PDB file of C-alpha atoms in Angstrom:
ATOM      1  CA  UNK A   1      55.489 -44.147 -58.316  1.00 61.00           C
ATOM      2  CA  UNK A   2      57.440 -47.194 -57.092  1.00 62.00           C
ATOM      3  CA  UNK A   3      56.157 -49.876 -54.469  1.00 60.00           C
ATOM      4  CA  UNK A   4      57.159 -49.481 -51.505  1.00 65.00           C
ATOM      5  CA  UNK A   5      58.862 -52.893 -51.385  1.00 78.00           C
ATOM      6  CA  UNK A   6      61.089 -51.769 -54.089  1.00 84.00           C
ATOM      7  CA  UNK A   7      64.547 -51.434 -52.640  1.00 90.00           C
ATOM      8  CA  UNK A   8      65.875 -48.038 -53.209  1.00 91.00           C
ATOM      9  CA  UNK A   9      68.899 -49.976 -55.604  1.00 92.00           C
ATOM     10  CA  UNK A  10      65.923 -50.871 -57.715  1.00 93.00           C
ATOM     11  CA  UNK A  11      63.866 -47.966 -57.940  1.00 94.00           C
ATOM     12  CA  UNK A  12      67.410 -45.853 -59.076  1.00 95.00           C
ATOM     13  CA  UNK A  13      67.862 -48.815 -61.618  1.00 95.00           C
ATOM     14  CA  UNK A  14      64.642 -48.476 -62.630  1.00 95.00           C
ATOM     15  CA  UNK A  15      64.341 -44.662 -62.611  1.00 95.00           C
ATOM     16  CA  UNK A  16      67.616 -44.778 -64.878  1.00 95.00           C
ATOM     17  CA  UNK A  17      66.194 -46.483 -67.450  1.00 96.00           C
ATOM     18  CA  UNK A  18      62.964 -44.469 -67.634  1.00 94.00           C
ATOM     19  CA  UNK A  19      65.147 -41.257 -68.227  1.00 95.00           C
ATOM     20  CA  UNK A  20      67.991 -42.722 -70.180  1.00 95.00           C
ATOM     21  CA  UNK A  21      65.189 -43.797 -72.561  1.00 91.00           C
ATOM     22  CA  UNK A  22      63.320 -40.662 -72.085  1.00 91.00           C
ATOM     23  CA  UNK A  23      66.500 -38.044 -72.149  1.00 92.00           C
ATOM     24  CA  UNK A  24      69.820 -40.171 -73.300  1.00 91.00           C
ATOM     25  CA  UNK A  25      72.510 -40.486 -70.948  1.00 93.00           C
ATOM     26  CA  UNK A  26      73.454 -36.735 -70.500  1.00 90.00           C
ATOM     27  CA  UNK A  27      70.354 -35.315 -69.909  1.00 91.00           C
ATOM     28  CA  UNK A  28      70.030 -37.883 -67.253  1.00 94.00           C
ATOM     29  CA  UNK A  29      71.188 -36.172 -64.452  1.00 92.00           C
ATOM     30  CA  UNK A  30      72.066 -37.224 -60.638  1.00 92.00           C
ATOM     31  CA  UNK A  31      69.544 -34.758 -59.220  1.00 93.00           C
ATOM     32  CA  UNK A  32      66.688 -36.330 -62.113  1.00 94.00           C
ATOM     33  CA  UNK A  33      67.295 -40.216 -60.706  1.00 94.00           C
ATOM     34  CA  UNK A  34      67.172 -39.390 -57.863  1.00 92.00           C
ATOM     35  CA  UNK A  35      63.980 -37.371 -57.636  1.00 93.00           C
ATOM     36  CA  UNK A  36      62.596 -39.976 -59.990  1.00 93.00           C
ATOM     37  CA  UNK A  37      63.406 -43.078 -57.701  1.00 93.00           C
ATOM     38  CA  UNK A  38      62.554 -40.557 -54.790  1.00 90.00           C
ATOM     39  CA  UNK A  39      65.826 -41.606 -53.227  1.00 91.00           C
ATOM     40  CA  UNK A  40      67.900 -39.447 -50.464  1.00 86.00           C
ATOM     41  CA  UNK A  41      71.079 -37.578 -52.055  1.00 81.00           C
ATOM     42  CA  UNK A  42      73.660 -40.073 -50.746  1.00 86.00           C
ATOM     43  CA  UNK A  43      71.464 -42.975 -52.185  1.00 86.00           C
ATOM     44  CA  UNK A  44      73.136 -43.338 -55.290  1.00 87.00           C
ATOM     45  CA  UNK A  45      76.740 -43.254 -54.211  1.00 85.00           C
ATOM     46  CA  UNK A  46      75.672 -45.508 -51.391  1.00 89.00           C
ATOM     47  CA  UNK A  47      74.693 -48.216 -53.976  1.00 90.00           C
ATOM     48  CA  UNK A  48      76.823 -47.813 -56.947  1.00 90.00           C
ATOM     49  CA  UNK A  49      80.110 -45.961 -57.400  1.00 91.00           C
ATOM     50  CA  UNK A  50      78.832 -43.230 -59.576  1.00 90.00           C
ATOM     51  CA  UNK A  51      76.371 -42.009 -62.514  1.00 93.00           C
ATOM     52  CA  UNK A  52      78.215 -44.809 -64.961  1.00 94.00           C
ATOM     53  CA  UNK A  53      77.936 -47.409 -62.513  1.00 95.00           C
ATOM     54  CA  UNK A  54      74.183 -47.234 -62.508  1.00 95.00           C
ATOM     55  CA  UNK A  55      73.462 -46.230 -65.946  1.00 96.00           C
ATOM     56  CA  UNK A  56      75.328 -49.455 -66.780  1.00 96.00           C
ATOM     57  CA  UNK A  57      73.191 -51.295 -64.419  1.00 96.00           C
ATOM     58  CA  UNK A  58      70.203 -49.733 -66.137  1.00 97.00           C
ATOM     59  CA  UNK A  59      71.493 -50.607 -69.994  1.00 97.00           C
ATOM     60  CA  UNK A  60      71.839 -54.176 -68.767  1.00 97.00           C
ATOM     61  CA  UNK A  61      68.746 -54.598 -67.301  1.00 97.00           C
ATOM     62  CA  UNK A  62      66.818 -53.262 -69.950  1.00 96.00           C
ATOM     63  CA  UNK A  63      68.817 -55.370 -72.496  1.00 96.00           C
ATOM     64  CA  UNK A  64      68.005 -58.181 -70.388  1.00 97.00           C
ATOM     65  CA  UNK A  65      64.466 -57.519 -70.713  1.00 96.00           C
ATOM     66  CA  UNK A  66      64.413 -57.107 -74.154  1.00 96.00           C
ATOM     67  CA  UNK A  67      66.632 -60.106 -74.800  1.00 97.00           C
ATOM     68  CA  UNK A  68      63.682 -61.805 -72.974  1.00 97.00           C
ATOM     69  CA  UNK A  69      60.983 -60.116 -74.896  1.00 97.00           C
ATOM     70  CA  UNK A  70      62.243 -61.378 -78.309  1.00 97.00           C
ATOM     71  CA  UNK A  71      63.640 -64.644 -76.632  1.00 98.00           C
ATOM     72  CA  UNK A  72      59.900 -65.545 -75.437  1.00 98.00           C
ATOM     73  CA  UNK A  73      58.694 -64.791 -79.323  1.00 98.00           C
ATOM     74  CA  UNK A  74      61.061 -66.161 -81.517  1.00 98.00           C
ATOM     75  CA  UNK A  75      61.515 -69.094 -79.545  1.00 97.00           C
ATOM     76  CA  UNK A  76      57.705 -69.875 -79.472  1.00 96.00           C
ATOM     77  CA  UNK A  77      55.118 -71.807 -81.500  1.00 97.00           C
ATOM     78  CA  UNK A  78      54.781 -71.420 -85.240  1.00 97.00           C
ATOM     79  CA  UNK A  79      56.361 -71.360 -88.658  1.00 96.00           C
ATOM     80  CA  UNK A  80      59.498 -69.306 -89.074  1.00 97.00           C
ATOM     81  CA  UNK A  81      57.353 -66.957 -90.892  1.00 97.00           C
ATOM     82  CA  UNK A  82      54.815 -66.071 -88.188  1.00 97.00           C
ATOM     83  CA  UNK A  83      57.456 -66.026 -85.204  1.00 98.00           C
ATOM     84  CA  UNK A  84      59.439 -62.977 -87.095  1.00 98.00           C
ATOM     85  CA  UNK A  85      55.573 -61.379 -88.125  1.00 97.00           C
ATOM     86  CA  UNK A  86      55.128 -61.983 -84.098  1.00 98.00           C
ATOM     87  CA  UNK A  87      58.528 -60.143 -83.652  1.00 98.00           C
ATOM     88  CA  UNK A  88      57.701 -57.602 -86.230  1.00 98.00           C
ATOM     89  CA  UNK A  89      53.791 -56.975 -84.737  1.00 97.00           C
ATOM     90  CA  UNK A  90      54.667 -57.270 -81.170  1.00 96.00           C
ATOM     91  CA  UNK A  91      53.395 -53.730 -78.939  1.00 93.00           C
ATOM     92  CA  UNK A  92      56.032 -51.515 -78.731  1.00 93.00           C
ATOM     93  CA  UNK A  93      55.646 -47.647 -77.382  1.00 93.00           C
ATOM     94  CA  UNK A  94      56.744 -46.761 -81.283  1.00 95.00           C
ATOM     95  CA  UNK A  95      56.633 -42.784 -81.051  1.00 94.00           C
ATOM     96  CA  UNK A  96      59.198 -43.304 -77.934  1.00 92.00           C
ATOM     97  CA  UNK A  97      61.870 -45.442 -79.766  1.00 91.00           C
ATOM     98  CA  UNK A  98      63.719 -48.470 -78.774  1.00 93.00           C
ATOM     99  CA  UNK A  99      64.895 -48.424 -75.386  1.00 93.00           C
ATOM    100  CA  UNK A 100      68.382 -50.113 -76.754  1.00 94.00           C
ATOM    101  CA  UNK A 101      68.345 -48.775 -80.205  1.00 92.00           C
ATOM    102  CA  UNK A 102      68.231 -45.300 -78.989  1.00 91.00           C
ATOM    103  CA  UNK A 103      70.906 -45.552 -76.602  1.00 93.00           C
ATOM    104  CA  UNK A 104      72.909 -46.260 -80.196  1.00 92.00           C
ATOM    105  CA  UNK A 105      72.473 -42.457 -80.572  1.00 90.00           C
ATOM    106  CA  UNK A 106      73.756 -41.275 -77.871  1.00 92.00           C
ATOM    107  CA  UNK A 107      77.154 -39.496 -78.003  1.00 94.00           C
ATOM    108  CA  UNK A 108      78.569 -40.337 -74.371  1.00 93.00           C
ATOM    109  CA  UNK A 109      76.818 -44.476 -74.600  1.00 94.00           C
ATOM    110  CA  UNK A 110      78.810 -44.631 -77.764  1.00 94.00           C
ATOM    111  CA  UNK A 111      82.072 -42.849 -76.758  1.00 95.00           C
ATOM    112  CA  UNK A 112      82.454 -45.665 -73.453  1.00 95.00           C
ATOM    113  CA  UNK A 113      83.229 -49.283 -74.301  1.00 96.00           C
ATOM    114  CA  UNK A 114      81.448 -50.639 -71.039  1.00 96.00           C
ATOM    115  CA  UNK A 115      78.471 -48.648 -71.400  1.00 96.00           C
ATOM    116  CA  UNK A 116      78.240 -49.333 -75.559  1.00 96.00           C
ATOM    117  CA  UNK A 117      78.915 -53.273 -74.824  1.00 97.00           C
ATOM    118  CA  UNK A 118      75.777 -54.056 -73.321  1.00 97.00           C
ATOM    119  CA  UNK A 119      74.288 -52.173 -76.320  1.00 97.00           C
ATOM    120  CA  UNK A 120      76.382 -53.799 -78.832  1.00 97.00           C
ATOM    121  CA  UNK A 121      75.901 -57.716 -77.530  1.00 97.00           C
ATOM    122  CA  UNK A 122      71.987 -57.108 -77.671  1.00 97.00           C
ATOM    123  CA  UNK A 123      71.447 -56.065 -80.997  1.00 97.00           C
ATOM    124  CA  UNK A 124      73.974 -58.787 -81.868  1.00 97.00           C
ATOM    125  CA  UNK A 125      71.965 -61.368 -80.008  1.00 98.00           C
ATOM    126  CA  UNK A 126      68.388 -60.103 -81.891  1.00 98.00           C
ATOM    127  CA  UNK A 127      70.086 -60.079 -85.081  1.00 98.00           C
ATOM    128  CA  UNK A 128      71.392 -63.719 -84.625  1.00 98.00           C
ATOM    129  CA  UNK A 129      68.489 -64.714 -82.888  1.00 98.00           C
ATOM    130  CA  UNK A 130      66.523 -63.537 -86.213  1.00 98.00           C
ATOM    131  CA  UNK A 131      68.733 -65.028 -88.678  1.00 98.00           C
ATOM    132  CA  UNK A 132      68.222 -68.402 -86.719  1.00 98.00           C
ATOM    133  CA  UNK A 133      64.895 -68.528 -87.249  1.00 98.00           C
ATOM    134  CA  UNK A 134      64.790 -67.294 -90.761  1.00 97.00           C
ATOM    135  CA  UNK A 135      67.823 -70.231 -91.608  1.00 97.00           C
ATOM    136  CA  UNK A 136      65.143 -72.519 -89.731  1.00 97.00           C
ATOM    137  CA  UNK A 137      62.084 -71.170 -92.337  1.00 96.00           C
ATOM    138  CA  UNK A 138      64.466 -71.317 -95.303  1.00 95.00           C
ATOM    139  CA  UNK A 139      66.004 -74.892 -94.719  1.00 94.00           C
ATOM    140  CA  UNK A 140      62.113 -76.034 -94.339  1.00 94.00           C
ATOM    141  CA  UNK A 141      61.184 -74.551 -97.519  1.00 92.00           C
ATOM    142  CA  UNK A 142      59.316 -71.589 -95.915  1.00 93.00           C
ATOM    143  CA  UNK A 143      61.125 -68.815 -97.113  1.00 93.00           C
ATOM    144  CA  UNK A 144      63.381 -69.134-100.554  1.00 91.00           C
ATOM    145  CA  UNK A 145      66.241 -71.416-101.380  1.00 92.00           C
ATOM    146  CA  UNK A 146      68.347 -67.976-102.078  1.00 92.00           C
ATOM    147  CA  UNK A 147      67.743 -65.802 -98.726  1.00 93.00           C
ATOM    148  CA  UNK A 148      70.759 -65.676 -96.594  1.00 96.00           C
ATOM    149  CA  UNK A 149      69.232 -65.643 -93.036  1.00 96.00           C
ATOM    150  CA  UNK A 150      72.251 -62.647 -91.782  1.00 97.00           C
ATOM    151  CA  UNK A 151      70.836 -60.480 -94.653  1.00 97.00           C
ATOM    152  CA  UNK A 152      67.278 -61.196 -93.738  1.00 97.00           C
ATOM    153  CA  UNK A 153      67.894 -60.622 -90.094  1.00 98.00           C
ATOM    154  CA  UNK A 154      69.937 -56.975 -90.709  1.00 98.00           C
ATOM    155  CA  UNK A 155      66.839 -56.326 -92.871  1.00 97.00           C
ATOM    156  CA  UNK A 156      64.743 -56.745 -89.884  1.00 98.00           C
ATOM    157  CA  UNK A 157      66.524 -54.511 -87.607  1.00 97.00           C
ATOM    158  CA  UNK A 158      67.049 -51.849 -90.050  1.00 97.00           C
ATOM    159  CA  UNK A 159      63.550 -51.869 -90.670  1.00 97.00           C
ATOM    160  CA  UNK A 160      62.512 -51.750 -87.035  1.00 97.00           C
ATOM    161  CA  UNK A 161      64.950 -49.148 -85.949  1.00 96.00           C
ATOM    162  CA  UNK A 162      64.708 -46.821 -88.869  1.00 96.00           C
ATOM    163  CA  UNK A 163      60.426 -47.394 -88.266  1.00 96.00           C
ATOM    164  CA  UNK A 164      60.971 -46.312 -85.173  1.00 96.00           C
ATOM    165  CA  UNK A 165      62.939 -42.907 -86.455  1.00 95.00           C
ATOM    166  CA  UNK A 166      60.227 -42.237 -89.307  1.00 96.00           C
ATOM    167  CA  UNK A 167      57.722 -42.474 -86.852  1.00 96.00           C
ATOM    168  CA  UNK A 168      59.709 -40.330 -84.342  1.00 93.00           C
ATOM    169  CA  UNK A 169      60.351 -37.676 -87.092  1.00 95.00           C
ATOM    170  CA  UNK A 170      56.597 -37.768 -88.285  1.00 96.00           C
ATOM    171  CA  UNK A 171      55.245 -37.877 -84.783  1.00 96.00           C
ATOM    172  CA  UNK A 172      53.027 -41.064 -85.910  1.00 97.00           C
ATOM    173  CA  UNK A 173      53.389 -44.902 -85.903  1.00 97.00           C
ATOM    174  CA  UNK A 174      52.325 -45.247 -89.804  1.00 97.00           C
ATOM    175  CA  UNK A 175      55.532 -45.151 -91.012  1.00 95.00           C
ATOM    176  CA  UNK A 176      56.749 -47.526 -88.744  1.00 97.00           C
ATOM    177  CA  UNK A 177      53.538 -49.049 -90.011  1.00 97.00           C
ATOM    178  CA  UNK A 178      54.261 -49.496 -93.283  1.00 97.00           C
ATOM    179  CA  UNK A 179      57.495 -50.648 -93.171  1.00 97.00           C
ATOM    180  CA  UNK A 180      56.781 -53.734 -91.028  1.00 97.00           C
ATOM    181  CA  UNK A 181      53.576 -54.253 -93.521  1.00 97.00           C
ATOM    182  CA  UNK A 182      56.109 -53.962 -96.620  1.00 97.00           C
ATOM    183  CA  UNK A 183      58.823 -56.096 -95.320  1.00 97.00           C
ATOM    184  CA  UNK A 184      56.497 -58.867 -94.082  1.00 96.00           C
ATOM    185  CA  UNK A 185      54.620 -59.042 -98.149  1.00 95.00           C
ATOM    186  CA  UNK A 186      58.486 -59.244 -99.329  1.00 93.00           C
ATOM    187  CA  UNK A 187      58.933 -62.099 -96.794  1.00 93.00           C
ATOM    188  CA  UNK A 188      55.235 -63.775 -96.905  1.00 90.00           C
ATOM    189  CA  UNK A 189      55.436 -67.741 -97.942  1.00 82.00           C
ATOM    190  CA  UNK A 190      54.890 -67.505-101.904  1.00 69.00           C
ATOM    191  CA  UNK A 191      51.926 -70.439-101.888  1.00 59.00           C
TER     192      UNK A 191
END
C-alpha cells in the first residue's frame, strides 16, 4: 500500500490519518494502524509515545495539507470572487467528509486540548484566510459596500461543512451541490 521508501514513522502517520478520517479517533485502534501501515507491534511505541502522540502527528499533518490546499487557491490568480468559487468548486471526496471538519465530531478530539488545537487553529486560519479575500473583493468594489468579510467567511464554512453532512446523510454530493451553487448566486458580482 505504501512505498517501500516510506519510513515506517510515515506510513503510521499516514495510516492514522486514513482511519481517523475513515473511523474517528476511537475506532482507530493500535492493532488497525498498525496493520494499515503494515508496521511490527513495537513500531508505534518505538516512534511516538503512544496512540495520542501519533494521532496528533496525523491531525497536524493533515491540517498542514489542507492549510496548503486552500493556501495554494486563495492565494492565486483572479478576482476575489473566482478565488472563493475556486475554494468552493475545488475536488473534494464529498460523501467522505472533511478530513478536519470531521474530526470536530469526534467526542475524544474534542474532549483533549492538544488534539482539538490543531483542529481549532485550521478552521481559524480558512476562515480568516476567506474573510481576507472577501475584504480584498469588497474594498475593490467586487462584492457590496455592506458585506462584512468575517460573516461572509463563517458563511463559507458553514456551508461547506454542513454540504458535506447533507451529502453524508443523503448518501449523494447534490446537496453539497446545491449549497455551493446557492451561496456562490448570493455572492456573484451584481454587473
Amino acid at each position: 500500500m505504501y512505498s517501500e521508501r516510506m519510513s515506517t514513522s510515515e506510513r503510521l502517520i499516514e495510516s492514522t490519518r486514513e482511519l481517523l478520517w475513515e473511523r474517528g479517533y476511537i475506532g482507530t485502534s493500535p492493532k488497525a494502524i498498525l496493520e494499515r501501515a503494515g508496521a511490527g507491534q513495537g513500531s508505534m511505541y518505538h516512534h511516538f509515545k503512544g496512540k495520542p502522540d501519533l494521532a496528533l502527528a496525523a491531525i497536524r499533518r493533515t491540517a498542514e495539507e489542507l492549510r496548503a490546499t486552500v493556501e495554494e487557491i486563495l492565494g492565486g490568480p483572479g478576482s476575489a470572487y473566482e478565488r472563493v468559487e475556486a475554494y468552493l468548486l475545488r475536488e473534494r471526496d464529498v460523501l467522505r467528509g472533511c478530513p478536519v471538519g470531521r474530526l470536530t465530531m469526534d467526542p475524544d478530539v474534542i474532549a483533549s486540548d492538544e488534539l482539538r488545537t490543531p483542529v481549532d487553529e485550521t478552521i481559524a486560519w480558512v476562515r480568516a484566510r476567506l474573510a481576507a479575500v472577501v475584504e480584498e473583493g469588497r474594498q475593490q468594489g467586487e462584492f457590496a459596500p455592506h458585506l462584512d468579510g468575517e460573516e461572509v467567511a463563517a458563511t463559507v464554512l458553514a456551508t461547506v461543512q454542513g454540504g458535506y453532512v447533507l451529502a453524508r446523510a443523503s448518501g449523494s454530493p447534490a446537496a453539497f451541490d446545491a449549497g455551493v451553487r446557492g451561496l456562490l448566486s448570493l455572492l456573484a458580482p451584481r454587473g
